[in-house]
Structures are given as C-alpha cells and as structure tokens.
GROMACS .gro file of C-alpha atoms in nm:
model
  358
    1MET     CA    1  -1.999  -1.039   4.094
    2ARG     CA    2  -1.627  -1.214   4.085
    3GLY     CA    3  -1.737  -1.550   3.942
    4THR     CA    4  -1.931  -1.329   3.670
    5SER     CA    5  -1.575  -1.129   3.614
    6ILE     CA    6  -1.393  -1.399   3.618
    7TYR     CA    7  -1.629  -1.541   3.358
    8ILE     CA    8  -1.587  -1.230   3.118
    9LYS     CA    9  -1.235  -1.216   3.152
   10ARG     CA   10  -1.234  -1.590   3.014
   11ARG     CA   11  -1.457  -1.505   2.749
   12ASN     CA   12  -1.296  -1.248   2.658
   13GLU     CA   13  -0.936  -1.431   2.612
   14LYS     CA   14  -1.077  -1.683   2.384
   15VAL     CA   15  -1.222  -1.446   2.200
   16ASN     CA   16  -0.823  -1.285   2.146
   17LYS     CA   17  -0.736  -1.572   2.118
   18LYS     CA   18  -0.960  -1.682   1.837
   19LYS     CA   19  -0.900  -1.386   1.666
   20TRP     CA   20  -0.576  -1.375   1.708
   21ILE     CA   21  -0.553  -1.762   1.537
   22LEU     CA   22  -0.795  -1.644   1.277
   23LEU     CA   23  -0.518  -1.386   1.200
   24SER     CA   24  -0.198  -1.600   1.161
   25VAL     CA   25  -0.428  -1.780   0.948
   26LEU     CA   26  -0.520  -1.537   0.702
   27ILE     CA   27  -0.114  -1.435   0.735
   28VAL     CA   28  -0.032  -1.754   0.625
   29VAL     CA   29  -0.286  -1.790   0.303
   30VAL     CA   30  -0.152  -1.426   0.209
   31ILE     CA   31   0.186  -1.534   0.249
   32ILE     CA   32   0.137  -1.835  -0.010
   33LEU     CA   33  -0.129  -1.688  -0.264
   34LEU     CA   34   0.068  -1.377  -0.278
   35PRO     CA   35   0.304  -1.478  -0.594
   36LEU     CA   36   0.050  -1.625  -0.733
   37SER     CA   37  -0.164  -1.282  -0.735
   38LEU     CA   38   0.118  -1.004  -0.803
   39SER     CA   39  -0.095  -0.864  -1.066
   40LEU     CA   40  -0.432  -0.868  -0.831
   41LEU     CA   41  -0.176  -0.685  -0.587
   42PHE     CA   42  -0.058  -0.438  -0.828
   43ALA     CA   43  -0.421  -0.359  -1.000
   44LEU     CA   44  -0.578  -0.277  -0.610
   45VAL     CA   45  -0.169  -0.083  -0.538
   46THR     CA   46  -0.278   0.149  -0.845
   47ALA     CA   47  -0.645   0.183  -0.752
   48LEU     CA   48  -0.566   0.339  -0.427
   49ILE     CA   49  -0.275   0.517  -0.596
   50LEU     CA   50  -0.553   0.701  -0.866
   51GLU     CA   51  -0.837   0.705  -0.597
   52GLY     CA   52  -0.692   1.060  -0.541
   53ALA     CA   53  -0.729   1.158  -0.938
   54VAL     CA   54  -1.027   1.023  -0.892
   55GLN     CA   55  -1.161   1.175  -0.606
   56ARG     CA   56  -1.050   1.552  -0.757
   57LEU     CA   57  -1.287   1.453  -1.063
   58GLN     CA   58  -1.546   1.353  -0.890
   59ASN     CA   59  -1.515   1.692  -0.664
   60HIS     CA   60  -1.419   1.955  -0.888
   61LEU     CA   61  -1.587   1.831  -1.249
   62LYS     CA   62  -1.888   1.715  -1.037
   63PHE     CA   63  -1.853   1.339  -1.254
   64GLY     CA   64  -2.036   1.020  -1.126
   65ARG     CA   65  -1.818   0.759  -0.971
   66GLY     CA   66  -1.804   0.527  -1.310
   67LEU     CA   67  -1.715   0.775  -1.567
   68ALA     CA   68  -1.424   0.895  -1.293
   69VAL     CA   69  -1.257   0.585  -1.266
   70PHE     CA   70  -1.301   0.552  -1.608
   71THR     CA   71  -1.135   0.900  -1.728
   72ALA     CA   72  -0.870   0.815  -1.503
   73PHE     CA   73  -0.818   0.486  -1.594
   74THR     CA   74  -0.800   0.618  -1.980
   75ALA     CA   75  -0.619   0.860  -1.896
   76TYR     CA   76  -0.316   0.569  -1.735
   77ALA     CA   77  -0.359   0.263  -1.943
   78ALA     CA   78  -0.293   0.541  -2.235
   79MET     CA   79   0.028   0.654  -2.058
   80LEU     CA   80   0.130   0.330  -2.015
   81VAL     CA   81   0.074   0.234  -2.391
   82MET     CA   82   0.272   0.554  -2.519
   83ILE     CA   83   0.552   0.479  -2.240
   84GLY     CA   84   0.572   0.101  -2.391
   85TYR     CA   85   0.468   0.161  -2.742
   86PHE     CA   86   0.804   0.432  -2.772
   87THR     CA   87   1.059   0.245  -2.538
   88VAL     CA   88   0.983  -0.059  -2.766
   89LYS     CA   89   1.052   0.142  -3.093
   90VAL     CA   90   1.338   0.317  -2.985
   91VAL     CA   91   1.525  -0.019  -2.823
   92PHE     CA   92   1.423  -0.203  -3.139
   93ASP     CA   93   1.514   0.044  -3.395
   94GLN     CA   94   1.891   0.076  -3.183
   95PHE     CA   95   1.896  -0.265  -3.191
   96VAL     CA   96   1.849  -0.368  -3.539
   97ALA     CA   97   2.126  -0.128  -3.616
   98PHE     CA   98   2.329  -0.253  -3.342
   99ALA     CA   99   2.276  -0.626  -3.467
  100SER     CA  100   2.343  -0.501  -3.871
  101SER     CA  101   2.705  -0.389  -3.769
  102LEU     CA  102   2.772  -0.656  -3.480
  103PRO     CA  103   2.971  -0.898  -3.759
  104GLU     CA  104   3.174  -0.553  -3.909
  105ILE     CA  105   3.249  -0.536  -3.478
  106ILE     CA  106   3.359  -0.912  -3.444
  107GLU     CA  107   3.583  -0.848  -3.733
  108GLU     CA  108   3.748  -0.543  -3.625
  109VAL     CA  109   3.816  -0.726  -3.315
  110TYR     CA  110   3.959  -1.053  -3.440
  111ALA     CA  111   4.146  -0.763  -3.679
  112SER     CA  112   4.267  -0.552  -3.442
  113ILE     CA  113   4.323  -0.731  -3.171
  114ILE     CA  114   4.253  -1.150  -3.185
  115GLN     CA  115   4.509  -1.227  -3.522
  116PRO     CA  116   4.782  -1.015  -3.364
  117THR     CA  117   4.789  -1.162  -3.050
  118LEU     CA  118   4.756  -1.496  -3.206
  119THR     CA  119   5.090  -1.371  -3.392
  120LYS     CA  120   5.289  -1.280  -3.150
  121TRP     CA  121   5.229  -1.618  -2.943
  122GLU     CA  122   5.348  -1.779  -3.228
  123GLN     CA  123   5.638  -1.563  -3.247
  124VAL     CA  124   5.762  -1.621  -2.872
  125GLN     CA  125   5.610  -1.953  -2.774
  126GLU     CA  126   5.874  -2.101  -2.890
  127THR     CA  127   6.107  -1.917  -2.638
  128ILE     CA  128   5.897  -2.040  -2.332
  129PRO     CA  129   5.894  -2.301  -2.104
  130ARG     CA  130   5.669  -2.569  -2.263
  131GLY     CA  131   5.482  -2.621  -1.932
  132VAL     CA  132   5.430  -2.249  -1.943
  133VAL     CA  133   5.273  -2.269  -2.302
  134GLN     CA  134   5.066  -2.596  -2.132
  135SER     CA  135   4.931  -2.408  -1.922
  136LEU     CA  136   4.848  -2.061  -2.097
  137GLU     CA  137   4.699  -2.278  -2.374
  138GLU     CA  138   4.496  -2.440  -2.130
  139SER     CA  139   4.396  -2.118  -1.958
  140PHE     CA  140   4.275  -1.955  -2.346
  141THR     CA  141   4.077  -2.284  -2.374
  142ALA     CA  142   3.935  -2.248  -2.060
  143GLY     CA  143   3.856  -1.886  -2.126
  144LEU     CA  144   3.675  -1.963  -2.457
  145LYS     CA  145   3.527  -2.254  -2.310
  146SER     CA  146   3.309  -2.001  -2.062
  147PHE     CA  147   3.297  -1.754  -2.348
  148GLU     CA  148   3.097  -1.991  -2.533
  149GLU     CA  149   2.869  -2.090  -2.230
  150GLY     CA  150   2.789  -1.702  -2.175
  151VAL     CA  151   2.676  -1.743  -2.562
  152ASN     CA  152   2.480  -2.013  -2.509
  153GLY     CA  153   2.365  -1.872  -2.172
  154PHE     CA  154   2.259  -1.493  -2.327
  155LEU     CA  155   2.088  -1.669  -2.605
  156ASN     CA  156   1.863  -1.925  -2.370
  157SER     CA  157   1.760  -1.594  -2.162
  158LEU     CA  158   1.698  -1.458  -2.544
  159ILE     CA  159   1.468  -1.758  -2.617
  160ASP     CA  160   1.298  -1.747  -2.191
  161PHE     CA  161   1.252  -1.408  -2.279
  162ILE     CA  162   1.059  -1.443  -2.652
  163ALA     CA  163   0.827  -1.742  -2.467
  164PHE     CA  164   0.781  -1.515  -2.166
  165LEU     CA  165   0.631  -1.205  -2.363
  166PRO     CA  166   0.316  -1.411  -2.430
  167GLY     CA  167   0.253  -1.467  -2.064
  168PHE     CA  168   0.381  -1.170  -1.947
  169MET     CA  169   0.137  -0.977  -2.201
  170PHE     CA  170  -0.184  -1.177  -2.019
  171GLU     CA  171  -0.040  -1.047  -1.733
  172ILE     CA  172  -0.114  -0.710  -1.844
  173LEU     CA  173  -0.423  -0.751  -1.929
  174ILE     CA  174  -0.501  -0.917  -1.603
  175TYR     CA  175  -0.361  -0.644  -1.398
  176LEU     CA  176  -0.521  -0.370  -1.656
  177ILE     CA  177  -0.889  -0.525  -1.584
  178ALA     CA  178  -0.873  -0.569  -1.196
  179LEU     CA  179  -0.717  -0.212  -1.229
  180TYR     CA  180  -1.064  -0.082  -1.327
  181LEU     CA  181  -1.313  -0.315  -1.125
  182PHE     CA  182  -1.095  -0.246  -0.788
  183SER     CA  183  -1.115   0.148  -0.882
  184LEU     CA  184  -1.500   0.102  -0.876
  185GLU     CA  185  -1.541  -0.120  -0.586
  186LEU     CA  186  -1.261   0.082  -0.401
  187PRO     CA  187  -1.558   0.284  -0.207
  188ARG     CA  188  -1.738  -0.039  -0.091
  189LEU     CA  189  -1.409  -0.260  -0.060
  190LYS     CA  190  -1.341   0.033   0.232
  191ARG     CA  191  -1.660   0.015   0.389
  192MET     CA  192  -1.673  -0.357   0.393
  193ILE     CA  193  -1.303  -0.359   0.559
  194ALA     CA  194  -1.423  -0.065   0.847
  195ASP     CA  195  -1.726  -0.157   0.931
  196SER     CA  196  -1.545  -0.513   1.057
  197LEU     CA  197  -1.266  -0.303   1.274
  198THR     CA  198  -1.334  -0.164   1.582
  199MET     CA  199  -1.317   0.233   1.613
  200LYS     CA  200  -0.973   0.218   1.799
  201THR     CA  201  -0.815  -0.048   1.489
  202LYS     CA  202  -0.957   0.162   1.226
  203GLU     CA  203  -0.781   0.482   1.348
  204LYS     CA  204  -0.412   0.258   1.390
  205LEU     CA  205  -0.528   0.097   1.023
  206VAL     CA  206  -0.549   0.409   0.836
  207LEU     CA  207  -0.275   0.578   1.017
  208VAL     CA  208  -0.075   0.278   0.870
  209LEU     CA  209  -0.235   0.262   0.539
  210GLU     CA  210  -0.198   0.653   0.526
  211GLU     CA  211   0.186   0.657   0.626
  212LEU     CA  212   0.249   0.319   0.396
  213ASN     CA  213   0.092   0.475   0.109
  214LYS     CA  214   0.321   0.765   0.146
  215ALA     CA  215   0.641   0.546   0.167
  216GLY     CA  216   0.554   0.331  -0.098
  217ILE     CA  217   0.496   0.673  -0.284
  218GLY     CA  218   0.817   0.800  -0.185
  219PHE     CA  219   1.009   0.487  -0.266
  220VAL     CA  220   0.868   0.472  -0.601
  221LYS     CA  221   0.984   0.807  -0.705
  222ALA     CA  222   1.306   0.778  -0.575
  223GLN     CA  223   1.378   0.412  -0.764
  224ILE     CA  224   1.191   0.620  -1.099
  225PHE     CA  225   1.446   0.963  -1.001
  226LEU     CA  226   1.736   0.754  -0.951
  227SER     CA  227   1.693   0.569  -1.266
  228ALA     CA  228   1.598   0.904  -1.457
  229LEU     CA  229   1.918   1.041  -1.333
  230THR     CA  230   2.180   0.786  -1.428
  231PHE     CA  231   2.013   0.756  -1.767
  232VAL     CA  232   2.028   1.147  -1.826
  233MET     CA  233   2.433   1.102  -1.682
  234ALA     CA  234   2.477   0.806  -1.927
  235PHE     CA  235   2.307   0.959  -2.258
  236ALA     CA  236   2.509   1.345  -2.180
  237GLY     CA  237   2.860   1.149  -2.138
  238LEU     CA  238   2.813   0.913  -2.424
  239SER     CA  239   2.665   1.132  -2.648
  240ILE     CA  240   2.950   1.404  -2.561
  241LEU     CA  241   3.193   1.098  -2.670
  242SER     CA  242   2.982   1.051  -3.008
  243VAL     CA  243   2.865   0.681  -2.929
  244PRO     CA  244   2.648   0.521  -3.102
  245TYR     CA  245   2.304   0.374  -2.992
  246THR     CA  246   2.298   0.602  -2.655
  247VAL     CA  247   1.957   0.527  -2.590
  248VAL     CA  248   2.042   0.104  -2.570
  249LEU     CA  249   2.339   0.187  -2.419
  250SER     CA  250   2.200   0.446  -2.135
  251LEU     CA  251   1.888   0.155  -2.049
  252LEU     CA  252   2.144  -0.155  -2.020
  253ILE     CA  253   2.368   0.095  -1.802
  254VAL     CA  254   2.056   0.201  -1.556
  255ILE     CA  255   1.990  -0.154  -1.515
  256VAL     CA  256   2.312  -0.271  -1.432
  257ASP     CA  257   2.362   0.013  -1.254
  258ILE     CA  258   2.051  -0.097  -1.022
  259LEU     CA  259   2.257  -0.397  -0.889
  260PRO     CA  260   2.554  -0.262  -0.637
  261ILE     CA  261   2.752  -0.545  -0.695
  262LEU     CA  262   2.763  -0.538  -1.102
  263GLY     CA  263   2.716  -0.143  -1.137
  264THR     CA  264   2.830   0.043  -1.380
  265GLY     CA  265   3.150  -0.098  -1.369
  266SER     CA  266   3.080  -0.370  -1.469
  267PHE     CA  267   2.990  -0.278  -1.799
  268LEU     CA  268   3.222   0.022  -1.887
  269VAL     CA  269   3.533  -0.049  -1.759
  270PRO     CA  270   3.539  -0.366  -1.973
  271TRP     CA  271   3.423  -0.116  -2.277
  272ALA     CA  272   3.714   0.101  -2.161
  273ILE     CA  273   3.955  -0.131  -2.198
  274TYR     CA  274   3.867  -0.273  -2.489
  275ALA     CA  275   3.872   0.109  -2.604
  276PHE     CA  276   4.280   0.141  -2.481
  277PHE     CA  277   4.392  -0.161  -2.682
  278GLN     CA  278   4.184  -0.023  -2.972
  279ASN     CA  279   4.409   0.293  -2.939
  280ASP     CA  280   4.129   0.497  -2.860
  281GLN     CA  281   4.243   0.646  -2.557
  282ALA     CA  282   4.012   0.959  -2.555
  283LEU     CA  283   3.677   0.729  -2.528
  284SER     CA  284   3.896   0.474  -2.311
  285ILE     CA  285   3.913   0.804  -2.020
  286GLY     CA  286   3.550   0.924  -2.131
  287LEU     CA  287   3.399   0.590  -2.018
  288VAL     CA  288   3.627   0.543  -1.679
  289ILE     CA  289   3.521   0.916  -1.612
  290LEU     CA  290   3.174   0.867  -1.687
  291PHE     CA  291   3.224   0.555  -1.500
  292LEU     CA  292   3.338   0.741  -1.179
  293VAL     CA  293   3.057   1.001  -1.197
  294ILE     CA  294   2.770   0.758  -1.234
  295THR     CA  295   2.898   0.611  -0.926
  296VAL     CA  296   2.972   0.851  -0.683
  297VAL     CA  297   2.681   1.062  -0.767
  298ARG     CA  298   2.465   0.767  -0.755
  299ARG     CA  299   2.636   0.603  -0.408
  300VAL     CA  300   2.605   0.975  -0.265
  301ILE     CA  301   2.273   1.135  -0.318
  302GLU     CA  302   2.069   0.727  -0.279
  303PRO     CA  303   2.065   0.707   0.093
  304LYS     CA  304   1.923   1.127   0.072
  305ILE     CA  305   1.677   1.096  -0.200
  306PHE     CA  306   1.530   0.786  -0.026
  307SER     CA  307   1.503   0.875   0.372
  308SER     CA  308   1.322   1.232   0.238
  309SER     CA  309   1.138   1.048   0.005
  310MET     CA  310   1.014   0.755   0.286
  311GLY     CA  311   1.077   0.924   0.594
  312ILE     CA  312   1.355   0.768   0.710
  313THR     CA  313   1.676   0.855   0.839
  314PRO     CA  314   1.959   0.848   0.574
  315LEU     CA  315   2.163   0.565   0.829
  316ALA     CA  316   1.884   0.369   0.796
  317ALA     CA  317   1.833   0.406   0.414
  318LEU     CA  318   2.188   0.272   0.394
  319ILE     CA  319   2.212  -0.011   0.635
  320SER     CA  320   1.851  -0.122   0.523
  321LEU     CA  321   1.983  -0.109   0.142
  322PHE     CA  322   2.335  -0.299   0.263
  323ILE     CA  323   2.184  -0.571   0.447
  324GLY     CA  324   1.895  -0.582   0.261
  325PHE     CA  325   2.113  -0.670  -0.078
  326LYS     CA  326   2.324  -0.902   0.132
  327LEU     CA  327   2.068  -1.152   0.274
  328LEU     CA  328   1.822  -1.139  -0.044
  329GLY     CA  329   2.023  -0.998  -0.359
  330PHE     CA  330   1.846  -0.775  -0.576
  331ILE     CA  331   1.514  -0.824  -0.405
  332GLY     CA  332   1.643  -0.676  -0.088
  333LEU     CA  333   1.733  -0.344  -0.226
  334PHE     CA  334   1.335  -0.333  -0.238
  335ALA     CA  335   1.251  -0.546   0.048
  336GLY     CA  336   1.505  -0.407   0.310
  337PRO     CA  337   1.385  -0.058   0.306
  338ALA     CA  338   1.019  -0.200   0.272
  339LEU     CA  339   1.098  -0.392   0.656
  340VAL     CA  340   1.182  -0.081   0.779
  341ILE     CA  341   0.914   0.140   0.653
  342VAL     CA  342   0.693  -0.110   0.783
  343PHE     CA  343   0.833  -0.157   1.106
  344ASP     CA  344   0.871   0.240   1.139
  345THR     CA  345   0.507   0.280   1.016
  346LEU     CA  346   0.390  -0.007   1.294
  347ARG     CA  347   0.555   0.204   1.607
  348LYS     CA  348   0.449   0.533   1.523
  349ALA     CA  349   0.071   0.357   1.495
  350ARG     CA  350   0.209   0.207   1.880
  351MET     CA  351   0.096  -0.181   1.741
  352ILE     CA  352   0.439  -0.294   1.813
  353ARG     CA  353   0.611  -0.093   2.117
  354THR     CA  354   0.948   0.056   2.163
  355ASP     CA  355   0.944   0.254   2.445
  356PHE     CA  356   1.081   0.019   2.750
  357LYS     CA  357   1.372   0.050   2.936
  358PHE     CA  358   1.651  -0.227   3.049
   0.00000   0.00000   0.00000
C-alpha cells in the first residue's frame, strides 16, 4: 500500500513537471511570436469585446450566430471607416492650408526676428571681444546645424511614414479578416480550451479573463477619455485665442501630451515665446495659461481615472505610470498599469499568494 502511494506521488510529480515544462515552452513561443502577430492579437481582443454585442443580437433579436457576427462586424467596420475618413479629411485639409501659408510664415519669421537680430549683431559685434564673438558664432553655427538635422530628421520620418502606409493598410486588412473569423469561431475556441482544463483551473481562468477584460476595457476607456479631454481643452483654448488650424494643432497637443517627458509644454511653451517676440502678448499669455490648465487637469485626474476604470488604487496607478515610463519609456505608460492589473488579477484568483507573514 505504501509502495503504491509512493508510486502515485512520483507519477503525479512527473506529470506536473511535464505540465510546467510544456507551459514554459508555450510562454517562450508566445513571447517570440507576439511581436509578429499583433494584428491577430488585437483581432482576438476585439472579438472578445464585440462578443457582448453578438450575444445580445442572438438573445434579443433571435439572430443566428453568423448573422449576429456579420451585423456586429459590419457596424464596427463602418464606424472605423467613418472615423478614419473624417479624421484624415480634416487633418489633410488643414495640413494643406498650413503648407500653403508656410512660405508666408517663414518670410514673417525672417523679417521680424532673424533679420533684426542679424542687423543688431552687426552693430554690436565690433564692441565685443573677438573671443566672445567667435564663441557666439560657433554656437549660432551649431544651432543652425541642429536645426538642419532636425528638419532632415522630420523629412526622413515623413518619408518613412509614407513608405509604412502600404504595410499598415495590409495589417488593417489582416486585422479585419482575423476579427471576423475569430468572432465566428469564438464559441468553438472557448469549448476547446474549456475541455482541456480541470474544473478548478477553469474557474480560475474564467476569473482571470473576466478581471483582465474588465481592466483592459477600463484602461482603453481611460486613455480615450484623457485624450478626448485634452483635445477638447486644447480646441476650446485655441478657438478662444482665434488660432487657425485648431484641429491639427489640437491633435498634435494630444499626441505630445501622452508623453510626460515632453507634455504640452514642448509645443505650447516655444510657441508662447515666439508669440512674445512677435509682440503678441495676448496670445503668449493665453498659450501659457492653456499649457498650465491642460497640465494641471490631466495630472490631477489621470491617476483617479485609471484607478476607477481599472480597479486599482490611485497610488498604484501613479506608481505604475511613473516606474513604467522610467524603465520602458512610452511603452511603459501602458506596460506599467498592465502589469499591476495582471498581478492583482492573479492575486484575486489565488494563483499568486500574498498572505504570507515574516
């Protein structure tokens, strides 16, 4: 009897060891393939999000699975097309208008800032020691070189972006096709996964997926809300200041505001300085006020929005955002809160124990 118990125990240990090896290999494969299959991953996540709408169509309108998936997919794709069309149209129209007025802006900058500065420099350089003059000229040359490198970098980035578009459109096509197929096959995929799990593991997995789904949707909602709030504040402020190209400039402010190391200050503060030297003190002060309002409002409500949307405390949200950005940069803004969410979810499912005492 004792020998049988030892045999069963050793056999279970071997089985568990094989399971952990298989799980480790699976995790490594997923990590390797994940960067190559982001479109498929996003399609699967979107299919899970749309599953609620599909089930409502099946339950309330008595649609078949195929018709419900087709209806939800068509509505989602139509929404993406409309948002993309109007966004591209507005941005393109204002970009064309801005590009057409760019020569006038450059001429105005040269006439109002560069030319007077050069004239004053010619007048005062005779009274300044030669060493100081040489140092200033070297600094000016270095500044021009940096500006030239920045312009070249921008043009190269623009060329890279244009070259990226065909591949991006192909990724979008793959994403939409995969989304439709995932939505059709989702019940079968769920059954296949459920049949390979024990009841205890299945309960934990359901809890983890529910928590991650709720937190993931909350995270996306928080990002959309904060970006929309920034856009509204920027658009309202620029409209009050009677600034042209408000849509494009507001979108640019939203993009730079996502990055804490830059923020709106990297865009609005130089603009305010330029307006000040243009003797437009009202615009300069208005831009500074707009910068302060956007920065304060976003930094105050950001941890609260993340905590309420994702189910973590404001302190945990703030720490995860800060440490994530310090370690991983822009990606850390998403990875930091995501790791906190995953850890908290695994803790709730008791897959990670934190109830030990020292």
